[in-house]
GROMACS .gro file of C-alpha atoms in nm:
model
  465
    1MET     CA    1  -7.039  -6.762   2.550
    2SER     CA    2  -6.713  -6.581   2.625
    3TYR     CA    3  -6.612  -6.234   2.740
    4ALA     CA    4  -6.315  -6.260   2.501
    5CYS     CA    5  -6.537  -6.304   2.195
    6ASN     CA    6  -6.441  -6.074   1.909
    7SER     CA    7  -6.556  -6.268   1.603
    8PRO     CA    8  -6.676  -6.082   1.290
    9GLU     CA    9  -7.016  -6.252   1.317
   10ILE     CA   10  -7.077  -6.119   1.668
   11SER     CA   11  -6.949  -5.773   1.571
   12LYS     CA   12  -7.202  -5.773   1.288
   13GLU     CA   13  -7.476  -5.874   1.532
   14CYS     CA   14  -7.379  -5.577   1.752
   15GLN     CA   15  -7.435  -5.344   1.456
   16THR     CA   16  -7.770  -5.511   1.387
   17LEU     CA   17  -7.875  -5.458   1.748
   18LYS     CA   18  -7.772  -5.093   1.747
   19SER     CA   19  -7.969  -5.032   1.428
   20LYS     CA   20  -8.272  -5.213   1.573
   21ILE     CA   21  -8.302  -5.016   1.898
   22GLY     CA   22  -8.143  -4.689   1.785
   23LEU     CA   23  -7.900  -4.458   1.962
   24ALA     CA   24  -8.142  -4.362   2.238
   25GLY     CA   25  -8.233  -4.726   2.301
   26ALA     CA   26  -7.867  -4.827   2.320
   27LYS     CA   27  -7.794  -4.550   2.570
   28ASN     CA   28  -8.090  -4.648   2.788
   29LEU     CA   29  -7.982  -5.012   2.777
   30TYR     CA   30  -7.633  -4.907   2.888
   31LYS     CA   31  -7.781  -4.700   3.170
   32ARG     CA   32  -7.989  -4.988   3.304
   33THR     CA   33  -7.748  -5.279   3.265
   34GLY     CA   34  -7.418  -5.096   3.315
   35THR     CA   35  -7.285  -5.253   2.994
   36PRO     CA   36  -7.290  -5.133   2.631
   37ILE     CA   37  -7.375  -5.341   2.327
   38HIS     CA   38  -7.047  -5.519   2.263
   39SER     CA   39  -6.926  -5.857   2.143
   40CYS     CA   40  -6.792  -5.949   2.489
   41TYR     CA   41  -7.144  -5.960   2.636
   42ALA     CA   42  -7.414  -6.223   2.608
   43LEU     CA   43  -7.687  -6.031   2.423
   44PRO     CA   44  -7.529  -6.033   2.074
   45GLN     CA   45  -7.372  -6.374   2.131
   46LEU     CA   46  -7.705  -6.532   2.230
   47ARG     CA   47  -7.890  -6.373   1.939
   48HIS     CA   48  -7.629  -6.504   1.695
   49HIS     CA   49  -7.639  -6.850   1.853
   50TYR     CA   50  -8.015  -6.883   1.811
   51LYS     CA   51  -8.003  -6.746   1.459
   52LYS     CA   52  -7.759  -7.022   1.374
   53LEU     CA   53  -7.991  -7.279   1.526
   54SER     CA   54  -8.286  -7.148   1.329
   55THR     CA   55  -8.101  -7.203   1.002
   56LEU     CA   56  -8.057  -7.575   1.070
   57ALA     CA   57  -8.289  -7.792   0.867
   58GLN     CA   58  -8.384  -7.994   1.173
   59GLN     CA   59  -8.316  -7.915   1.537
   60THR     CA   60  -8.226  -8.215   1.743
   61SER     CA   61  -8.224  -8.231   2.120
   62ALA     CA   62  -7.847  -8.193   2.109
   63THR     CA   63  -7.879  -7.848   1.953
   64LYS     CA   64  -8.140  -7.716   2.197
   65VAL     CA   65  -8.050  -7.538   2.520
   66HIS     CA   66  -8.258  -7.642   2.820
   67LYS     CA   67  -8.105  -7.393   3.064
   68TRP     CA   68  -7.804  -7.166   3.036
   69GLN     CA   69  -7.549  -7.228   3.311
   70THR     CA   70  -7.202  -7.107   3.401
   71ILE     CA   71  -6.911  -7.350   3.409
   72GLY     CA   72  -6.919  -7.331   3.788
   73SER     CA   73  -7.290  -7.415   3.797
   74ILE     CA   74  -7.238  -7.714   3.569
   75CYS     CA   75  -6.972  -7.852   3.803
   76LEU     CA   76  -7.187  -7.789   4.110
   77SER     CA   77  -7.489  -7.956   3.953
   78ARG     CA   78  -7.285  -8.274   3.906
   79TRP     CA   79  -7.144  -8.269   4.258
   80ILE     CA   80  -7.468  -8.207   4.446
   81ALA     CA   81  -7.715  -8.405   4.233
   82LYS     CA   82  -7.920  -8.651   4.432
   83ASP     CA   83  -7.809  -9.011   4.418
   84ASP     CA   84  -8.143  -9.142   4.289
   85ILE     CA   85  -8.159  -8.940   3.968
   86THR     CA   86  -8.013  -9.042   3.636
   87SER     CA   87  -7.715  -8.878   3.470
   88ASP     CA   88  -7.950  -8.716   3.216
   89GLU     CA   89  -8.156  -8.565   3.498
   90SER     CA   90  -7.836  -8.453   3.668
   91SER     CA   91  -7.726  -8.274   3.353
   92SER     CA   92  -8.055  -8.082   3.345
   93LEU     CA   93  -8.036  -7.967   3.709
   94CYS     CA   94  -8.053  -7.589   3.698
   95LEU     CA   95  -7.882  -7.368   3.952
   96PRO     CA   96  -7.947  -6.995   3.978
   97PHE     CA   97  -7.701  -6.729   3.867
   98SER     CA   98  -7.546  -6.515   4.138
   99LEU     CA   99  -7.590  -6.142   4.095
  100SER     CA  100  -7.225  -6.122   3.995
  101GLU     CA  101  -7.262  -6.390   3.726
  102ALA     CA  102  -7.586  -6.243   3.591
  103SER     CA  103  -7.439  -5.895   3.577
  104TRP     CA  104  -7.143  -6.015   3.371
  105THR     CA  105  -7.383  -6.122   3.094
  106GLY     CA  106  -7.492  -5.764   3.034
  107LEU     CA  107  -7.858  -5.867   3.074
  108LEU     CA  108  -7.904  -5.770   3.441
  109ASN     CA  109  -8.062  -5.443   3.542
  110TYR     CA  110  -7.799  -5.352   3.800
  111ARG     CA  111  -8.038  -5.118   3.982
  112THR     CA  112  -8.324  -5.368   4.030
  113CYS     CA  113  -8.107  -5.685   4.040
  114GLU     CA  114  -8.340  -5.860   3.793
  115TRP     CA  115  -8.306  -5.962   3.430
  116ASP     CA  116  -8.356  -5.640   3.236
  117GLU     CA  117  -8.699  -5.657   3.077
  118GLU     CA  118  -8.612  -5.459   2.766
  119ALA     CA  119  -8.286  -5.644   2.707
  120VAL     CA  120  -8.453  -5.982   2.743
  121LYS     CA  121  -8.717  -5.883   2.489
  122LEU     CA  122  -8.440  -5.867   2.229
  123LEU     CA  123  -8.384  -6.241   2.269
  124PRO     CA  124  -8.593  -6.517   2.109
  125LYS     CA  125  -8.854  -6.687   2.328
  126GLU     CA  126  -8.664  -7.015   2.350
  127CYS     CA  127  -8.365  -6.826   2.489
  128ILE     CA  128  -8.577  -6.636   2.741
  129ASP     CA  129  -8.723  -6.964   2.862
  130ALA     CA  130  -8.369  -7.100   2.907
  131LEU     CA  131  -8.248  -6.816   3.131
  132PRO     CA  132  -8.193  -6.936   3.489
  133PRO     CA  133  -8.330  -6.759   3.798
  134ILE     CA  134  -8.113  -6.508   3.984
  135SER     CA  135  -8.019  -6.542   4.349
  136SER     CA  136  -7.887  -6.271   4.581
  137GLU     CA  137  -7.775  -6.541   4.825
  138MET     CA  138  -7.429  -6.684   4.769
  139GLU     CA  139  -7.462  -7.021   4.943
  140ILE     CA  140  -7.656  -7.314   4.800
  141PHE     CA  141  -7.771  -7.555   5.068
  142TYR     CA  142  -7.683  -7.894   4.929
  143LYS     CA  143  -7.442  -8.167   5.030
  144ILE     CA  144  -7.209  -8.352   4.799
  145ASN     CA  145  -7.363  -8.671   4.661
  146SER     CA  146  -7.230  -9.015   4.742
  147ALA     CA  147  -7.055  -9.073   4.410
  148TYR     CA  148  -6.830  -8.769   4.453
  149GLY     CA  149  -6.824  -8.817   4.829
  150VAL     CA  150  -6.640  -9.145   4.777
  151ARG     CA  151  -6.394  -8.969   4.548
  152TRP     CA  152  -6.349  -8.674   4.790
  153PRO     CA  153  -6.426  -8.812   5.138
  154GLU     CA  154  -6.301  -8.499   5.313
  155MET     CA  155  -6.592  -8.308   5.153
  156GLN     CA  156  -6.871  -8.542   5.265
  157ASN     CA  157  -6.978  -8.399   5.598
  158HIS     CA  158  -6.874  -8.038   5.632
  159CYS     CA  159  -6.835  -7.901   5.280
  160ARG     CA  160  -7.046  -7.599   5.182
  161PHE     CA  161  -7.109  -7.481   4.829
  162PHE     CA  162  -7.138  -7.130   4.687
  163LEU     CA  163  -7.243  -6.978   4.359
  164GLY     CA  164  -6.982  -6.823   4.134
  165MET     CA  165  -6.835  -6.474   4.153
  166GLY     CA  166  -6.693  -6.265   3.872
  167ASP     CA  167  -6.314  -6.276   3.855
  168GLY     CA  168  -6.297  -5.896   3.851
  169ALA     CA  169  -6.486  -5.869   4.179
  170CYS     CA  170  -6.265  -6.136   4.334
  171ALA     CA  171  -5.947  -5.967   4.207
  172ASN     CA  172  -6.054  -5.637   4.366
  173VAL     CA  173  -6.131  -5.791   4.703
  174GLY     CA  174  -5.819  -6.006   4.685
  175SER     CA  175  -5.615  -5.690   4.620
  176LYS     CA  176  -5.763  -5.536   4.937
  177CYS     CA  177  -5.970  -5.294   4.727
  178SER     CA  178  -6.318  -5.340   4.874
  179THR     CA  179  -6.386  -4.972   4.955
  180SER     CA  180  -6.425  -4.650   4.758
  181LYS     CA  181  -6.081  -4.528   4.865
  182ARG     CA  182  -5.884  -4.786   4.667
  183ILE     CA  183  -5.871  -4.858   4.296
  184ALA     CA  184  -5.739  -5.195   4.184
  185VAL     CA  185  -5.530  -5.203   3.868
  186THR     CA  186  -5.461  -5.552   3.739
  187ILE     CA  187  -5.245  -5.623   3.436
  188GLY     CA  188  -5.190  -5.981   3.331
  189THR     CA  189  -5.272  -6.086   2.977
  190SER     CA  190  -5.554  -5.832   2.981
  191ALA     CA  191  -5.576  -5.515   3.191
  192ALA     CA  192  -5.840  -5.356   3.410
  193ALA     CA  193  -5.900  -5.080   3.663
  194ARG     CA  194  -6.192  -5.124   3.902
  195ILE     CA  195  -6.339  -4.983   4.221
  196CYS     CA  196  -6.589  -5.137   4.464
  197LEU     CA  197  -6.869  -4.899   4.566
  198PRO     CA  198  -7.158  -4.930   4.812
  199CYS     CA  199  -7.520  -4.939   4.698
  200PRO     CA  200  -7.697  -4.714   4.685
  201ILE     CA  201  -7.438  -4.447   4.618
  202LEU     CA  202  -7.514  -4.165   4.858
  203ASN     CA  203  -7.401  -3.801   4.851
  204CYS     CA  204  -7.436  -3.797   4.473
  205PRO     CA  205  -7.498  -3.438   4.361
  206GLN     CA  206  -7.604  -3.375   4.002
  207SER     CA  207  -7.293  -3.167   3.945
  208SER     CA  208  -7.062  -3.464   4.002
  209LEU     CA  209  -7.143  -3.611   3.662
  210ASP     CA  210  -7.356  -3.328   3.526
  211LYS     CA  211  -7.636  -3.587   3.493
  212GLU     CA  212  -7.950  -3.669   3.682
  213CYS     CA  213  -7.896  -3.910   3.970
  214VAL     CA  214  -8.179  -4.162   3.979
  215SER     CA  215  -8.249  -4.355   4.297
  216SER     CA  216  -7.909  -4.258   4.440
  217PHE     CA  217  -7.728  -4.414   4.143
  218PRO     CA  218  -7.523  -4.193   3.914
  219ASP     CA  219  -7.532  -4.270   3.545
  220ILE     CA  220  -7.235  -4.478   3.441
  221PRO     CA  221  -6.979  -4.262   3.261
  222LEU     CA  222  -6.961  -4.367   2.898
  223GLY     CA  223  -6.664  -4.597   2.860
  224LEU     CA  224  -6.699  -4.792   3.186
  225PHE     CA  225  -6.892  -5.099   3.295
  226CYS     CA  226  -7.090  -5.144   3.615
  227TYR     CA  227  -7.143  -5.493   3.756
  228ARG     CA  228  -7.328  -5.605   4.066
  229ILE     CA  229  -7.119  -5.787   4.326
  230SER     CA  230  -7.407  -5.829   4.571
  231LYS     CA  231  -7.725  -5.654   4.683
  232TYR     CA  232  -7.504  -5.403   4.859
  233HIS     CA  233  -7.210  -5.344   4.624
  234ILE     CA  234  -7.129  -5.263   4.265
  235LEU     CA  235  -6.803  -5.293   4.073
  236LEU     CA  236  -6.729  -4.995   3.850
  237GLY     CA  237  -6.441  -4.996   3.606
  238GLY     CA  238  -6.302  -5.054   3.262
  239ALA     CA  239  -6.100  -5.324   3.093
  240LEU     CA  240  -5.863  -5.373   2.803
  241THR     CA  241  -5.858  -5.706   2.622
  242ASP     CA  242  -5.485  -5.659   2.575
  243GLY     CA  243  -5.258  -5.553   2.860
  244GLY     CA  244  -4.951  -5.764   2.922
  245SER     CA  245  -5.026  -5.940   2.593
  246VAL     CA  246  -4.924  -5.620   2.411
  247ILE     CA  247  -4.578  -5.645   2.565
  248GLU     CA  248  -4.551  -6.015   2.481
  249TRP     CA  249  -4.655  -5.939   2.122
  250ALA     CA  250  -4.394  -5.663   2.091
  251ARG     CA  251  -4.132  -5.886   2.251
  252SER     CA  252  -4.195  -6.155   1.990
  253LEU     CA  253  -4.211  -5.904   1.705
  254LEU     CA  254  -3.879  -5.748   1.807
  255ASN     CA  255  -3.717  -6.091   1.857
  256LEU     CA  256  -3.655  -6.027   2.226
  257LEU     CA  257  -3.747  -6.379   2.334
  258ASP     CA  258  -3.412  -6.424   2.505
  259ASP     CA  259  -3.445  -6.299   2.864
  260ASP     CA  260  -3.114  -6.113   2.856
  261ALA     CA  261  -3.212  -5.924   2.540
  262PHE     CA  262  -3.554  -5.836   2.681
  263ASN     CA  263  -3.413  -5.725   3.016
  264GLU     CA  264  -3.157  -5.506   2.841
  265CYS     CA  265  -3.436  -5.345   2.640
  266MET     CA  266  -3.638  -5.284   2.956
  267SER     CA  267  -3.331  -5.133   3.124
  268ASN     CA  268  -3.301  -4.887   2.835
  269ILE     CA  269  -3.668  -4.794   2.874
  270THR     CA  270  -3.624  -4.743   3.248
  271ALA     CA  271  -3.314  -4.528   3.202
  272LYS     CA  272  -3.479  -4.317   2.933
  273TYR     CA  273  -3.791  -4.261   3.140
  274ALA     CA  274  -3.579  -4.158   3.439
  275THR     CA  275  -3.354  -3.916   3.254
  276HIS     CA  276  -3.478  -3.793   2.918
  277LEU     CA  277  -3.738  -3.559   3.075
  278SER     CA  278  -3.514  -3.430   3.355
  279LEU     CA  279  -3.486  -3.082   3.203
  280ASP     CA  280  -3.836  -3.047   3.061
  281LYS     CA  281  -4.098  -3.283   3.196
  282THR     CA  282  -4.385  -3.119   3.011
  283ARG     CA  283  -4.312  -3.277   2.674
  284CYS     CA  284  -4.120  -3.555   2.504
  285ASP     CA  285  -3.880  -3.472   2.221
  286ASP     CA  286  -3.787  -3.785   2.028
  287THR     CA  287  -3.789  -3.629   1.683
  288ASP     CA  288  -3.471  -3.807   1.569
  289ALA     CA  289  -3.605  -4.151   1.649
  290GLY     CA  290  -3.971  -4.080   1.588
  291LYS     CA  291  -4.241  -3.967   1.828
  292LEU     CA  292  -4.433  -4.288   1.879
  293THR     CA  293  -4.798  -4.323   1.972
  294CYS     CA  294  -4.950  -4.664   2.037
  295VAL     CA  295  -5.315  -4.773   2.023
  296PRO     CA  296  -5.296  -5.116   2.194
  297PHE     CA  297  -5.609  -5.278   2.050
  298LEU     CA  298  -5.463  -5.607   1.930
  299SER     CA  299  -5.791  -5.792   1.995
  300GLY     CA  300  -6.048  -5.517   1.958
  301GLU     CA  301  -6.150  -5.246   2.202
  302ARG     CA  302  -6.347  -5.277   2.521
  303SER     CA  303  -6.311  -4.969   2.742
  304THR     CA  304  -6.349  -4.692   2.668
  305GLY     CA  305  -6.494  -4.686   2.316
  306PHE     CA  306  -6.627  -5.044   2.303
  307ARG     CA  307  -6.570  -5.063   1.928
  308THR     CA  308  -6.586  -5.431   1.843
  309SER     CA  309  -6.398  -5.402   1.513
  310ALA     CA  310  -6.113  -5.185   1.644
  311SER     CA  311  -5.753  -5.279   1.570
  312GLY     CA  312  -5.414  -5.165   1.697
  313CYS     CA  313  -5.181  -4.905   1.555
  314ILE     CA  314  -4.835  -4.761   1.624
  315SER     CA  315  -4.765  -4.429   1.456
  316GLY     CA  316  -4.458  -4.210   1.428
  317PHE     CA  317  -4.169  -4.454   1.389
  318ASN     CA  318  -3.886  -4.406   1.141
  319ARG     CA  319  -3.551  -4.564   1.048
  320ASN     CA  320  -3.396  -4.442   1.376
  321THR     CA  321  -3.660  -4.601   1.599
  322THR     CA  322  -3.501  -4.854   1.834
  323PRO     CA  323  -3.654  -5.166   1.994
  324SER     CA  324  -3.661  -4.993   2.333
  325LEU     CA  325  -3.852  -4.696   2.191
  326PHE     CA  326  -4.098  -4.930   2.018
  327LEU     CA  327  -4.151  -5.140   2.330
  328GLY     CA  328  -4.168  -4.829   2.546
  329SER     CA  329  -4.448  -4.691   2.328
  330CYS     CA  330  -4.644  -5.012   2.390
  331LEU     CA  331  -4.606  -4.967   2.767
  332GLU     CA  332  -4.720  -4.606   2.735
  333GLY     CA  333  -5.011  -4.704   2.510
  334VAL     CA  334  -5.161  -4.937   2.773
  335THR     CA  335  -5.079  -4.686   3.049
  336THR     CA  336  -5.270  -4.402   2.883
  337ARG     CA  337  -5.578  -4.620   2.834
  338ILE     CA  338  -5.565  -4.718   3.203
  339GLY     CA  339  -5.527  -4.349   3.288
  340VAL     CA  340  -5.841  -4.256   3.094
  341ILE     CA  341  -6.037  -4.533   3.267
  342ILE     CA  342  -5.923  -4.422   3.614
  343ASP     CA  343  -6.016  -4.061   3.541
  344LEU     CA  344  -6.371  -4.177   3.462
  345ILE     CA  345  -6.383  -4.394   3.775
  346LEU     CA  346  -6.289  -4.096   3.991
  347CYS     CA  347  -6.591  -3.904   3.858
  348VAL     CA  348  -6.814  -4.151   4.045
  349ALA     CA  349  -6.585  -4.233   4.339
  350VAL     CA  350  -6.595  -3.869   4.443
  351CYS     CA  351  -6.963  -3.920   4.532
  352CYS     CA  352  -6.867  -4.176   4.796
  353ASN     CA  353  -6.568  -3.985   4.931
  354ASN     CA  354  -6.727  -3.656   5.034
  355GLY     CA  355  -6.616  -3.481   4.717
  356GLU     CA  356  -6.255  -3.595   4.743
  357LYS     CA  357  -6.063  -3.776   4.470
  358ASP     CA  358  -5.809  -3.906   4.720
  359CYS     CA  359  -5.776  -4.268   4.609
  360THR     CA  360  -5.479  -4.503   4.617
  361ILE     CA  361  -5.406  -4.741   4.332
  362ILE     CA  362  -5.323  -5.098   4.433
  363THR     CA  363  -5.161  -5.308   4.161
  364SER     CA  364  -5.160  -5.680   4.095
  365GLY     CA  365  -5.098  -5.911   3.802
  366THR     CA  366  -4.785  -6.076   3.669
  367ALA     CA  367  -4.715  -5.804   3.412
  368LEU     CA  368  -4.682  -5.539   3.686
  369GLN     CA  369  -4.514  -5.736   3.962
  370HIS     CA  370  -4.174  -5.738   3.791
  371ASN     CA  371  -4.200  -5.411   3.600
  372LYS     CA  372  -4.145  -5.111   3.828
  373VAL     CA  373  -4.111  -4.859   3.545
  374TRP     CA  374  -4.461  -4.954   3.431
  375ARG     CA  375  -4.597  -4.897   3.781
  376GLN     CA  376  -4.422  -4.557   3.787
  377MET     CA  377  -4.576  -4.469   3.451
  378ILE     CA  378  -4.922  -4.547   3.589
  379ALA     CA  379  -4.854  -4.330   3.897
  380ASP     CA  380  -4.739  -4.035   3.687
  381CYS     CA  381  -5.017  -4.073   3.431
  382THR     CA  382  -5.297  -4.088   3.689
  383GLY     CA  383  -5.149  -3.852   3.946
  384LYS     CA  384  -5.207  -4.118   4.214
  385ASN     CA  385  -4.960  -4.310   4.426
  386VAL     CA  386  -4.931  -4.672   4.314
  387MET     CA  387  -4.876  -4.937   4.578
  388MET     CA  388  -4.787  -5.301   4.538
  389ASP     CA  389  -4.903  -5.502   4.840
  390GLU     CA  390  -4.735  -5.816   4.963
  391SER     CA  391  -5.056  -6.002   4.871
  392ALA     CA  392  -5.036  -5.891   4.507
  393THR     CA  393  -4.992  -6.247   4.381
  394GLU     CA  394  -5.298  -6.463   4.314
  395SER     CA  395  -5.536  -6.178   4.398
  396THR     CA  396  -5.837  -6.352   4.240
  397SER     CA  397  -5.794  -6.668   4.447
  398ARG     CA  398  -5.740  -6.460   4.758
  399GLY     CA  399  -6.062  -6.269   4.684
  400VAL     CA  400  -6.260  -6.592   4.660
  401ALA     CA  401  -6.116  -6.702   4.994
  402ARG     CA  402  -6.206  -6.372   5.158
  403PHE     CA  403  -6.565  -6.379   5.030
  404VAL     CA  404  -6.615  -6.732   5.160
  405ALA     CA  405  -6.441  -6.659   5.489
  406PHE     CA  406  -6.669  -6.361   5.546
  407ILE     CA  407  -6.981  -6.569   5.490
  408LEU     CA  408  -6.856  -6.850   5.715
  409ASN     CA  409  -6.756  -6.611   5.994
  410GLU     CA  410  -7.082  -6.416   5.980
  411GLY     CA  411  -7.279  -6.739   5.979
  412THR     CA  412  -7.159  -6.854   6.319
  413ASN     CA  413  -7.381  -6.869   6.629
  414GLY     CA  414  -7.690  -6.916   6.414
  415ASN     CA  415  -7.660  -6.571   6.260
  416LEU     CA  416  -7.665  -6.683   5.898
  417ARG     CA  417  -7.515  -6.436   5.652
  418SER     CA  418  -7.499  -6.539   5.290
  419ASP     CA  419  -7.548  -6.213   5.100
  420LEU     CA  420  -7.215  -6.030   5.165
  421ALA     CA  421  -7.371  -5.737   5.351
  422GLY     CA  422  -7.100  -5.553   5.542
  423PHE     CA  423  -6.796  -5.727   5.398
  424ASP     CA  424  -6.651  -5.384   5.311
  425ASP     CA  425  -6.706  -5.229   5.656
  426LYS     CA  426  -6.338  -5.248   5.739
  427GLU     CA  427  -6.046  -5.192   5.505
  428GLU     CA  428  -5.778  -5.457   5.511
  429GLN     CA  429  -5.437  -5.345   5.629
  430LEU     CA  430  -5.194  -5.284   5.344
  431TYR     CA  431  -4.835  -5.405   5.367
  432ALA     CA  432  -4.655  -5.228   5.087
  433ILE     CA  433  -4.350  -5.388   4.932
  434ASP     CA  434  -4.318  -5.100   4.684
  435ILE     CA  435  -4.472  -4.754   4.642
  436CYS     CA  436  -4.438  -4.544   4.326
  437ARG     CA  437  -4.521  -4.185   4.407
  438SER     CA  438  -4.666  -3.970   4.133
  439ASP     CA  439  -4.457  -3.682   4.005
  440SER     CA  440  -4.684  -3.381   3.945
  441ALA     CA  441  -4.423  -3.237   3.709
  442MET     CA  442  -4.506  -3.522   3.470
  443ASN     CA  443  -4.870  -3.414   3.427
  444GLY     CA  444  -4.800  -3.221   3.109
  445TYR     CA  445  -4.611  -3.510   2.953
  446TRP     CA  446  -4.891  -3.758   3.013
  447LYS     CA  447  -5.164  -3.516   2.906
  448GLU     CA  448  -4.975  -3.482   2.579
  449LYS     CA  449  -4.952  -3.860   2.547
  450ILE     CA  450  -5.325  -3.907   2.611
  451LEU     CA  451  -5.416  -3.632   2.365
  452ALA     CA  452  -5.191  -3.780   2.097
  453GLN     CA  453  -5.345  -4.124   2.147
  454GLU     CA  454  -5.702  -3.991   2.137
  455GLU     CA  455  -5.626  -3.799   1.817
  456LEU     CA  456  -5.479  -4.111   1.660
  457ILE     CA  457  -5.785  -4.319   1.759
  458THR     CA  458  -6.012  -4.057   1.606
  459ALA     CA  459  -5.806  -4.052   1.288
  460ILE     CA  460  -5.798  -4.430   1.233
  461SER     CA  461  -6.139  -4.529   1.368
  462PRO     CA  462  -6.320  -4.477   1.032
  463VAL     CA  463  -6.127  -4.775   0.887
  464TRP     CA  464  -6.265  -4.999   1.164
  465GLN     CA  465  -6.616  -4.992   1.020
   0.00000   0.00000   0.00000
């Protein structure tokens, strides 16, 4: 199972599922699990897997799944297995899923923190029986066994083990975005914008989303996902399968593999963005070289349309289009999708911020660290200041460290805390190494860019079927 899955077989299974439960059923599933029917989630992947098994003439023990586990759980089960059990018994040791891991599958009811009953019914019985239990506690109280203790003696006496966390949740916390006032934007190979919100979400008037608020939870705006981090927090956001990978693709396509050639192209993009709208920032006039619009779906679409068979498109180029214009359109294409995601996030964040949309964007990821013009584009597109913190590197690893440190610190003096309650009580201090301030005069330009991209998506989407 993989979040990056985009195979034709799984896309077909998504269509089968949608036909089976209907439009209303798909919407209700989305509302309960916080995830739509899409090839990146476990429901269609599991159904396809068991269909493949059922077509085999004879199922052997090697083809049957005893219990589904994450990679982290498989490693832990080997490390903590008791010394007196066999390797076969060790391999069948089942650990629970954390709320974060279970939510990523798209099978968790994020309101009740249990496997969603209706979603699970769509799976075959042998798959249901193979689903692991869910734990809201992060720590598992085992010690390393003697075999691995000999290999790693420093872990024998004082090592503690924890269930896995989603990389998105860790990236947010590692970027110092653990409250409703900060939105984390990460662009590496992929791209994502996420916000951490408390549960339940209070101060949620019906007018904020023009929908009924059930049990202090607003309905998830169509186009976003909602994952559980813990019993007390959710992660709301959207993701693009292709972020920095779009730039790498364009770089290869344009034969800009040499660093000097690529840097020169980026310098041209930076200069053009700084000067070509100086007289009229409400629109872009590139009629001589083509008015380019990019749909950056090189590997299908996740947020905001979740169309599994989507593909990319660049429209408007002509014989006068230059490499810098082509590459610049790719930067703008990813930026506009991030902008649409953030606009949807703010519709919910306002419930937690007393009606205010005053959020700061904190960036991380290799694609943004060395690309200031891209950070400025995001600031202008969203209308929010964009800050790069000194801890922008390795934000996911830093998030893991902060989660564990919180649990260890709260567990001192016999006051055991293993469920992450209160980890967002205090915002971490930001130490900005760069701030890109949004230019309100650019609003018209970016609205035009978003509109052009949405119109292009609407025009080409029929060929994705």
